[in-house]
mmCIF file of C-alpha atoms and ligand atoms in Angstrom:
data_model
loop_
_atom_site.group_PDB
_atom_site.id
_atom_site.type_symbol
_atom_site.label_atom_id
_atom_site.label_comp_id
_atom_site.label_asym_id
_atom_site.label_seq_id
_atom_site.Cartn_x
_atom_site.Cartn_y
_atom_site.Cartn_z
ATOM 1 C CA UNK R 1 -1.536 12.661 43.720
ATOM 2 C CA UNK R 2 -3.718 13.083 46.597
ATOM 3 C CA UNK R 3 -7.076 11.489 46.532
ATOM 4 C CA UNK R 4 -8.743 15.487 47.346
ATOM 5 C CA UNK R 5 -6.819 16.451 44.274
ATOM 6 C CA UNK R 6 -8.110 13.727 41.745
ATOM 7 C CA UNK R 7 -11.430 14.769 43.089
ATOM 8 C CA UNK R 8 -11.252 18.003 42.060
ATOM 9 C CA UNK R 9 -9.535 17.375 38.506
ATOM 10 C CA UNK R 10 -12.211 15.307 37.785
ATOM 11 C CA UNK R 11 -14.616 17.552 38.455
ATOM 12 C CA UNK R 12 -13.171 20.605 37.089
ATOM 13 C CA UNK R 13 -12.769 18.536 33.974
ATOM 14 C CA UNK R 14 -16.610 16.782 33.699
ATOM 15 C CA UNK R 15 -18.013 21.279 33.955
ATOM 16 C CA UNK R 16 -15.733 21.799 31.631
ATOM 17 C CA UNK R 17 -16.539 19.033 29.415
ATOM 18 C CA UNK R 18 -19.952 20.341 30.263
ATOM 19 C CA UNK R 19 -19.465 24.259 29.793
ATOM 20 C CA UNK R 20 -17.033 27.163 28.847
ATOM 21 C CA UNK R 21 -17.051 29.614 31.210
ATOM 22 C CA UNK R 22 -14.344 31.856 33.090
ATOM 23 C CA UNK R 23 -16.165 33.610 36.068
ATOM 24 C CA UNK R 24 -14.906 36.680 37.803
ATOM 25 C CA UNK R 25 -16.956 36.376 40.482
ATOM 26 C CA UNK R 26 -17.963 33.400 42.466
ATOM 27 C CA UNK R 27 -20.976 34.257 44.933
ATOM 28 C CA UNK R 28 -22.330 31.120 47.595
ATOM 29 C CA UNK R 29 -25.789 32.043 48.590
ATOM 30 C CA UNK R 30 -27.144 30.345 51.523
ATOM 31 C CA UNK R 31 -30.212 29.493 53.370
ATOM 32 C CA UNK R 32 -33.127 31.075 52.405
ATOM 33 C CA UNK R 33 -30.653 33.607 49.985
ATOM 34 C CA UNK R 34 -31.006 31.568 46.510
ATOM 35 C CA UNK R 35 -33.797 33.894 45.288
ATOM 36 C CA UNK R 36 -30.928 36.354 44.664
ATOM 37 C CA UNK R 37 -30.319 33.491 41.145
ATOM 38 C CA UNK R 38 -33.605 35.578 39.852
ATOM 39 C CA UNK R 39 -30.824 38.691 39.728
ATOM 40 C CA UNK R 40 -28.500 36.668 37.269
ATOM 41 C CA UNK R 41 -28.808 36.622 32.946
ATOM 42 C CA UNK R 42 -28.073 33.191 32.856
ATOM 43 C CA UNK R 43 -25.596 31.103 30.499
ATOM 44 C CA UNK R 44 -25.984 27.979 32.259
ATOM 45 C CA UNK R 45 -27.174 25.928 34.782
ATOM 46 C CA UNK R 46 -25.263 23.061 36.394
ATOM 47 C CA UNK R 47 -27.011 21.005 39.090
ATOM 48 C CA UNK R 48 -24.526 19.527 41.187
ATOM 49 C CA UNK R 49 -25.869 15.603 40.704
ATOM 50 C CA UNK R 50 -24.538 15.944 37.406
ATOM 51 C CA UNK R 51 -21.215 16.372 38.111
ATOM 52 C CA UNK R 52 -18.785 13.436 38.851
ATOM 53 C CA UNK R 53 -17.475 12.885 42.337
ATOM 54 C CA UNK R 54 -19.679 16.197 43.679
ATOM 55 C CA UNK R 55 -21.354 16.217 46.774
ATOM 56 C CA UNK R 56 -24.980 17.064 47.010
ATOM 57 C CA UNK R 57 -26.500 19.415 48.500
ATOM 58 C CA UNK R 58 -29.346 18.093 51.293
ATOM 59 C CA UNK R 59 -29.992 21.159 52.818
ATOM 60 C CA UNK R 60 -33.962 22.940 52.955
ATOM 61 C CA UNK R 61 -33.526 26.305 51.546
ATOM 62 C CA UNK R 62 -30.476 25.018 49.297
ATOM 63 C CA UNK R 63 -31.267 24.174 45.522
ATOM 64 C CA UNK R 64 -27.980 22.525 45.148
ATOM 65 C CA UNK R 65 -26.950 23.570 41.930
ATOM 66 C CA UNK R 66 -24.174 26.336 40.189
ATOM 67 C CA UNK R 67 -25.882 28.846 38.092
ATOM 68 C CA UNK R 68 -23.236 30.566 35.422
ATOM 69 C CA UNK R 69 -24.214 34.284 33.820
ATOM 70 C CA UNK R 70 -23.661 38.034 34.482
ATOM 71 C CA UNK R 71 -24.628 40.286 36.907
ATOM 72 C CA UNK R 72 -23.723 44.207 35.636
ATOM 73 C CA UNK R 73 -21.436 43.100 33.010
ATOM 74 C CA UNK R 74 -20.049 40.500 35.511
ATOM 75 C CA UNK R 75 -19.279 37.120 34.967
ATOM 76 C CA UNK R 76 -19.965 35.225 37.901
ATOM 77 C CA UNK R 77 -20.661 31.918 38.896
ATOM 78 C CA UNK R 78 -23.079 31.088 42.253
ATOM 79 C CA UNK R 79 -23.531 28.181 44.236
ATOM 80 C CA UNK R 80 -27.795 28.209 44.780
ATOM 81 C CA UNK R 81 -27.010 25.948 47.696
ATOM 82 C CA UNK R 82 -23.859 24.654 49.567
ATOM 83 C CA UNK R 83 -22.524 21.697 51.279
ATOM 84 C CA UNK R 84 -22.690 21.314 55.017
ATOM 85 C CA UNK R 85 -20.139 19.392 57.591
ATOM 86 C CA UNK R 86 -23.371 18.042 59.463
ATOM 87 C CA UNK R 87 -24.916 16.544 55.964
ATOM 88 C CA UNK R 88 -21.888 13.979 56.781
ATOM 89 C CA UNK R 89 -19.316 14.638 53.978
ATOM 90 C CA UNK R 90 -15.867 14.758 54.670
ATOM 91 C CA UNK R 91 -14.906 18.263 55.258
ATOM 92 C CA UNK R 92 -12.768 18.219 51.689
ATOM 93 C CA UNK R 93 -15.746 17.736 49.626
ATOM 94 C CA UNK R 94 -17.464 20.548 52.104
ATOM 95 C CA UNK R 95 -14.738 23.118 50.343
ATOM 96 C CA UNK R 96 -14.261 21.422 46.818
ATOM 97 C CA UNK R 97 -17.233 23.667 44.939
ATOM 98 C CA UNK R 98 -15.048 26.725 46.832
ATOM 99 C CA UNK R 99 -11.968 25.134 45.082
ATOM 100 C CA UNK R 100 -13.572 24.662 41.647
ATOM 101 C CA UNK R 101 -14.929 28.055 41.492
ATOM 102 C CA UNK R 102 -11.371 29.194 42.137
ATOM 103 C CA UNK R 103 -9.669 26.993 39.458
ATOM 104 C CA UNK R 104 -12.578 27.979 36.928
ATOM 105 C CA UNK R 105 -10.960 31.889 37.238
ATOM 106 C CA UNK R 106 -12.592 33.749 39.984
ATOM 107 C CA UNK R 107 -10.600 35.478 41.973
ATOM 108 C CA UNK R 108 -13.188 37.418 44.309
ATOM 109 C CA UNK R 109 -15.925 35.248 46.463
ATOM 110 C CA UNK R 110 -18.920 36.559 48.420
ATOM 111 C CA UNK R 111 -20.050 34.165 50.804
ATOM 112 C CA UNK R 112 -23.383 34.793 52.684
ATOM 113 C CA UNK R 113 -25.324 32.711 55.372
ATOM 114 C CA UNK R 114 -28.091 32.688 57.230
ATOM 115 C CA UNK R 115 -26.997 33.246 61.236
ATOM 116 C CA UNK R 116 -27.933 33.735 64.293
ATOM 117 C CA UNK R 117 -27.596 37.068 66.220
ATOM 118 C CA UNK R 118 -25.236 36.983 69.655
ATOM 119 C CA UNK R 119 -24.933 40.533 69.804
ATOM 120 C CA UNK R 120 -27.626 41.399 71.685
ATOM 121 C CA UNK R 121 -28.384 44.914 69.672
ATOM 122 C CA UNK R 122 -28.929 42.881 66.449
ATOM 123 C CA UNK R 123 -32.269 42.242 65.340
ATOM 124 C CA UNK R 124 -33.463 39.523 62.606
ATOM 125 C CA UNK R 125 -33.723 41.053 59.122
ATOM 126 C CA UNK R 126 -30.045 43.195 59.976
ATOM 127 C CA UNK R 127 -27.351 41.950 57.840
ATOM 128 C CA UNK R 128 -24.035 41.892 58.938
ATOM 129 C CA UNK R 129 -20.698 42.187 57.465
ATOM 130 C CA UNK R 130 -18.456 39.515 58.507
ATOM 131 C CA UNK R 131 -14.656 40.626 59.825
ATOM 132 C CA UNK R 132 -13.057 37.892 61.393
ATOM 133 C CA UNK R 133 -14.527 34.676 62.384
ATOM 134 C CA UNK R 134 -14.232 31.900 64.808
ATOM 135 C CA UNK R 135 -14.066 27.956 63.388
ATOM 136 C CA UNK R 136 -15.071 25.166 65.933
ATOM 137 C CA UNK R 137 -14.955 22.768 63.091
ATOM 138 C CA UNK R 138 -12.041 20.982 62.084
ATOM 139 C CA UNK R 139 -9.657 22.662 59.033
ATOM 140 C CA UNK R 140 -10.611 22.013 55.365
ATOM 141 C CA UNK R 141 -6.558 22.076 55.100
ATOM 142 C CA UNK R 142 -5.725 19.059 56.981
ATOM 143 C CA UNK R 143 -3.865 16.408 54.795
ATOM 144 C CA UNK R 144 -1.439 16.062 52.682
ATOM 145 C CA UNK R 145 -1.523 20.017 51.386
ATOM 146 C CA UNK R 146 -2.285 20.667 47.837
ATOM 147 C CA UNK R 147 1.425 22.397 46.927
ATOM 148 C CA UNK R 148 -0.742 23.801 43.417
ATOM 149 C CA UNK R 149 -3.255 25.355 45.219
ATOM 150 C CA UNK R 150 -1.757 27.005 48.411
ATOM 151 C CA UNK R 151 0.837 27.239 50.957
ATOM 152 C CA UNK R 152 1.007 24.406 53.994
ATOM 153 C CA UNK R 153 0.501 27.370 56.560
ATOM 154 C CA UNK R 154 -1.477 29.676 55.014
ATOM 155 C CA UNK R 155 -2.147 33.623 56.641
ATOM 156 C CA UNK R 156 -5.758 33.762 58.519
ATOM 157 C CA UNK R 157 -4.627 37.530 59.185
ATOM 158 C CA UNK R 158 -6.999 39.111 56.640
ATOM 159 C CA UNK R 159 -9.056 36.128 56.008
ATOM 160 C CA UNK R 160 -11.918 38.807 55.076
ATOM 161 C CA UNK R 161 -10.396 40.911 53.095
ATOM 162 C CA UNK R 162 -9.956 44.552 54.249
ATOM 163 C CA UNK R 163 -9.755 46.015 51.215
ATOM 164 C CA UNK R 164 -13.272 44.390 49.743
ATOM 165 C CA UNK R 165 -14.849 44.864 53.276
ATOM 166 C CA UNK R 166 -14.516 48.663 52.944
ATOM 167 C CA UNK R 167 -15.971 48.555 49.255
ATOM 168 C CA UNK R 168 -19.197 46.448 50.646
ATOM 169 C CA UNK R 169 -19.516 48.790 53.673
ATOM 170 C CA UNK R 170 -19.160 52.211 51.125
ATOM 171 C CA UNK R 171 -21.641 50.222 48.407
ATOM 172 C CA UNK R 172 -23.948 49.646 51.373
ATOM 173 C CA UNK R 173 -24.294 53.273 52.801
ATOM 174 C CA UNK R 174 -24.655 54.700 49.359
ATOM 175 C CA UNK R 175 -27.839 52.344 48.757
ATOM 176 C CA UNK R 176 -29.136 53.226 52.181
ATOM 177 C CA UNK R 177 -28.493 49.440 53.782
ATOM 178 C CA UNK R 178 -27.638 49.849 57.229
ATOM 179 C CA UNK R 179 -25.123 47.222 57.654
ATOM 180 C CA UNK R 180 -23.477 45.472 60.857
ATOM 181 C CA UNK R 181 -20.254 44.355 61.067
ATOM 182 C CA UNK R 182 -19.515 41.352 63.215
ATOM 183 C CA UNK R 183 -17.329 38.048 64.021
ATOM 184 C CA UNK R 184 -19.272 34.904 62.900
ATOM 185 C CA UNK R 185 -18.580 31.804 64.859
ATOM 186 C CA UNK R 186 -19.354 28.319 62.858
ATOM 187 C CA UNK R 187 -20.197 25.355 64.825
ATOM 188 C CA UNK R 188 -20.790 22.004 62.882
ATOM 189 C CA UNK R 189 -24.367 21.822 63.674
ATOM 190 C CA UNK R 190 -26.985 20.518 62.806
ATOM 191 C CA UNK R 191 -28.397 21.177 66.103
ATOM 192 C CA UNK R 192 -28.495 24.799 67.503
ATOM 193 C CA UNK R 193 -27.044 25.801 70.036
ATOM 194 C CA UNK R 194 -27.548 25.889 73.664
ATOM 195 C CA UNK R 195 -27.956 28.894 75.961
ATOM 196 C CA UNK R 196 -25.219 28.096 77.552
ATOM 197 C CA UNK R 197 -23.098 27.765 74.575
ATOM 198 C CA UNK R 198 -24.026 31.019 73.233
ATOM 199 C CA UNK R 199 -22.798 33.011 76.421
ATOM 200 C CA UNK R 200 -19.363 31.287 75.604
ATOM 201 C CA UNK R 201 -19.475 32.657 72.352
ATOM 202 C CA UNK R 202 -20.377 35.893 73.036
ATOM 203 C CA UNK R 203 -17.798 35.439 75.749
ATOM 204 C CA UNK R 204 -15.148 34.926 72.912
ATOM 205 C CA UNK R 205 -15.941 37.559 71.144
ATOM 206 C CA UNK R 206 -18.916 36.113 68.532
ATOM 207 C CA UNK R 207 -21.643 38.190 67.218
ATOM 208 C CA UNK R 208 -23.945 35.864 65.039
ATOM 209 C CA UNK R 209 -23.829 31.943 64.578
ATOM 210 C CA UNK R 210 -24.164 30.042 61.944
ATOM 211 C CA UNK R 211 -23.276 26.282 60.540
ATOM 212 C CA UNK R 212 -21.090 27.323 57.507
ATOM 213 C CA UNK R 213 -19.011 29.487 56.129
ATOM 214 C CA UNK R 214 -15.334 29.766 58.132
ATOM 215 C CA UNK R 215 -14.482 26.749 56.931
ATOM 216 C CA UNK R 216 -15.163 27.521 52.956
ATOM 217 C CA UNK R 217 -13.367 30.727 53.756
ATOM 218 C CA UNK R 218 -10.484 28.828 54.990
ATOM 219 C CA UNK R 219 -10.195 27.101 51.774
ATOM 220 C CA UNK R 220 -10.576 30.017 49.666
ATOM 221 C CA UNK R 221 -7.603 32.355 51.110
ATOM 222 C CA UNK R 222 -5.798 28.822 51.018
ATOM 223 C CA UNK R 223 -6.461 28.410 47.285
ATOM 224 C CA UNK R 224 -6.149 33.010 46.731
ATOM 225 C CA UNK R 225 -9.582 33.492 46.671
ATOM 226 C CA UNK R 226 -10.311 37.583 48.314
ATOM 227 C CA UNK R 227 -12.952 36.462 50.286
ATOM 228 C CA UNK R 228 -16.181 38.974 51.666
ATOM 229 C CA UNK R 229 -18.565 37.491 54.287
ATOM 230 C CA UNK R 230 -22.225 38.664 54.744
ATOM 231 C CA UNK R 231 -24.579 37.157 57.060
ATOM 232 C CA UNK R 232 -28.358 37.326 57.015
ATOM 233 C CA UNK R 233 -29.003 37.475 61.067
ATOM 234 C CA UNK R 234 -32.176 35.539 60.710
ATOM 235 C CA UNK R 235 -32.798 35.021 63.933
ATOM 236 C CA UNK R 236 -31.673 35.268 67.542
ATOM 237 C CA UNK R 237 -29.423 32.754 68.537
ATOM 238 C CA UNK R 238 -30.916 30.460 71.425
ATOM 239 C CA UNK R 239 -31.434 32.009 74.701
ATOM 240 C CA UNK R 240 -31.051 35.612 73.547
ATOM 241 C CA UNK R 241 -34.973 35.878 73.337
ATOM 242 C CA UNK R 242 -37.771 34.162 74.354
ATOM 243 C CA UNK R 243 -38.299 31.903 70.840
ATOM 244 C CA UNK R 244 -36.046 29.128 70.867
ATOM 245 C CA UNK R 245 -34.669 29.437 66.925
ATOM 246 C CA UNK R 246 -36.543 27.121 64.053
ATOM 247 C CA UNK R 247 -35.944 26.118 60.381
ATOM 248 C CA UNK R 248 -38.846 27.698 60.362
ATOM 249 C CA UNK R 249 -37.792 31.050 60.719
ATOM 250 C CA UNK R 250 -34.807 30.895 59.562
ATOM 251 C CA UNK R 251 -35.649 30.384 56.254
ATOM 252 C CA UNK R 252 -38.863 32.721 56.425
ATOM 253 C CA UNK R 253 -36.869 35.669 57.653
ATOM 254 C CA UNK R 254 -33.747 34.917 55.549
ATOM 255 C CA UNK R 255 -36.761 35.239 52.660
ATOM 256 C CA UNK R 256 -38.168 37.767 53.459
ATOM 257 C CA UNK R 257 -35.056 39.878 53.362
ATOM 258 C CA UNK R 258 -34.396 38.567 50.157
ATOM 259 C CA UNK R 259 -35.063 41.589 48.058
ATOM 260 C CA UNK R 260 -33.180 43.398 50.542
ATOM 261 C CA UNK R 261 -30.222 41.543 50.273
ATOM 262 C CA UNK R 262 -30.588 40.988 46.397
ATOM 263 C CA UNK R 263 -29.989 44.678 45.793
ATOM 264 C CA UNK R 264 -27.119 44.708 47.960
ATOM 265 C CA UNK R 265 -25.263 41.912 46.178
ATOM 266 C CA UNK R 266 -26.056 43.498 42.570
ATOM 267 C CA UNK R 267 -24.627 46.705 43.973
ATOM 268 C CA UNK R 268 -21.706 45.166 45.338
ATOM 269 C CA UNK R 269 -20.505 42.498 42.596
ATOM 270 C CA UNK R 270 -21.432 45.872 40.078
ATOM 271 C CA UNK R 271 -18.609 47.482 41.475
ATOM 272 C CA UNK R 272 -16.042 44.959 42.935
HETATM 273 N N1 HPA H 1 -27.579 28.897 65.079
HETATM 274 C C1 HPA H 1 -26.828 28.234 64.184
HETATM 275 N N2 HPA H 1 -26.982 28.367 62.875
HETATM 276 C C2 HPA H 1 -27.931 29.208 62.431
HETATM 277 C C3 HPA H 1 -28.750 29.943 63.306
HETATM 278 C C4 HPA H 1 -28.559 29.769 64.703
HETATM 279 O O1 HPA H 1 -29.248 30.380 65.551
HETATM 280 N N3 HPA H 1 -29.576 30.677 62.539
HETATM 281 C C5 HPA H 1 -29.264 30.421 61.242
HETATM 282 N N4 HPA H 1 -28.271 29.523 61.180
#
């Protein structure tokens, strides 16, 4: 058995030593995002310490724990806080909360980020749907593949998937959120970027930027996750106006848009 594999049996088996509970619904909310945890009748709280073999989250604006409950009838489980590439774990322990939400019973995962805009007709406080993205980090799949989880050569074709994109998009307009919909492009961080780098990327095709997310959506289609992407564009990405970007404002914009983005989630896990 492959060391990635033992990993995540252990783990799966200390929560569940720890807790019953069979989400629907597994939800990652990142920087800036946890308040959206207020939004959730809880069951049970599981900080990540306390789990064997997990990584830990380092990250400001990331709790680092998985909160279990119901949203509108729904059982879901989030991750208040995720684990980074740059925080210096391998990238299989990056993905192993995506793969032991998966193995727990959801089937459906929201991921959300804080990003930076490319586009240049974004403006911070806009979220924006993700469609497609762009990975410059390396796979979460590279190894020896995990036969029970997924396929060696998995299908990137729909990696967002249509049918879910179209249900955020119609849950959106009928609450009145005006949302974007965009490529995200992850680098590993943790610095940003340059000015020059962010031409390139809007050169390829990128609309916001951001240090997670592609690679735990990898994962998740790998292990038959449907996967949704929204992004928080929290600020302008470096070079596309005056203020170079800052923690700083990351996490105050990503904050401020909180309740924003907290009625959008309920709305969307209420009817996915
Ligand atoms: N660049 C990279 N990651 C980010 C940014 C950014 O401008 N904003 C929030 N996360």
């Amino acid at each position: 058995m492959s060391k990635t594999y033992e990993k995540l049996l252990k783990s799966l088996e200390d929560i569940r030593e720890k807790l019953h509970f069979t989400p629907e619904i597994a939800v990652v909310l990142g920087s800036g995002l946890g308040g959206f945890a207020g939004e959730i009748e809880v069951e049970s709280i599981l900080p990540y310490s306390e789990i064997e073999g997990f990584p830990t989250s380092t990250a400001p604006g990331h709790e680092g724990r998985f909160i279990f409950g119901k949203i509108a009838e729904k059982k879901v489980v989030a991750m208040q806080g995720r684990i980074h590439y740059y925080e210096g774990y391998d990238i299989e322990d990056v993905v192993l909360p995506i793969r032991i939400m998966r193995h727990l019973g959801a089937e459906k995962l929201i991921l959300t980020n804080a990003a930076g805009g490319i586009n240049i007709t974004y403006s911070p406080g806009e979220f924006m749907l993700i469609s497609d993205h762009i990975s410059m980090v390396v796979s979460p799949l590279i190894g020896k593949n995990l036969d029970s989880i997924g396929t060696r050569f998995p299908s990137m074709h729909d990696i967002y998937d249509r049918e879910l994109r179209k249900i955020v998009l119609q849950t959106a307009s009928e609450i009145g959120i005006h949302l974007r919909e965009g490529v995200y492009i992850q680098t590993t961080g943790p610095q940003y970027e340059t000015p020059a780098e962010i031409r390139m990327f809007r050169t390829l095709g990128a609309d916001a930027v951001g240090m997670s997310t592609a690679v735990e959506a990898i994962a998740a289609v790998h292990s038959g996750f449907k996967v949704v992407g929204i992004s928080c564009i929290s600020n302008m990405a470096c070079g596309v106006s005056p203020n170079p970007p800052s923690e700083e404002e990351v996490l105050e914009i990503a904050k401020l848009s909180g309740a924003k983005f907290s009625k959008l989630l309920k709305a969307v896990i209420s009817v996915l």
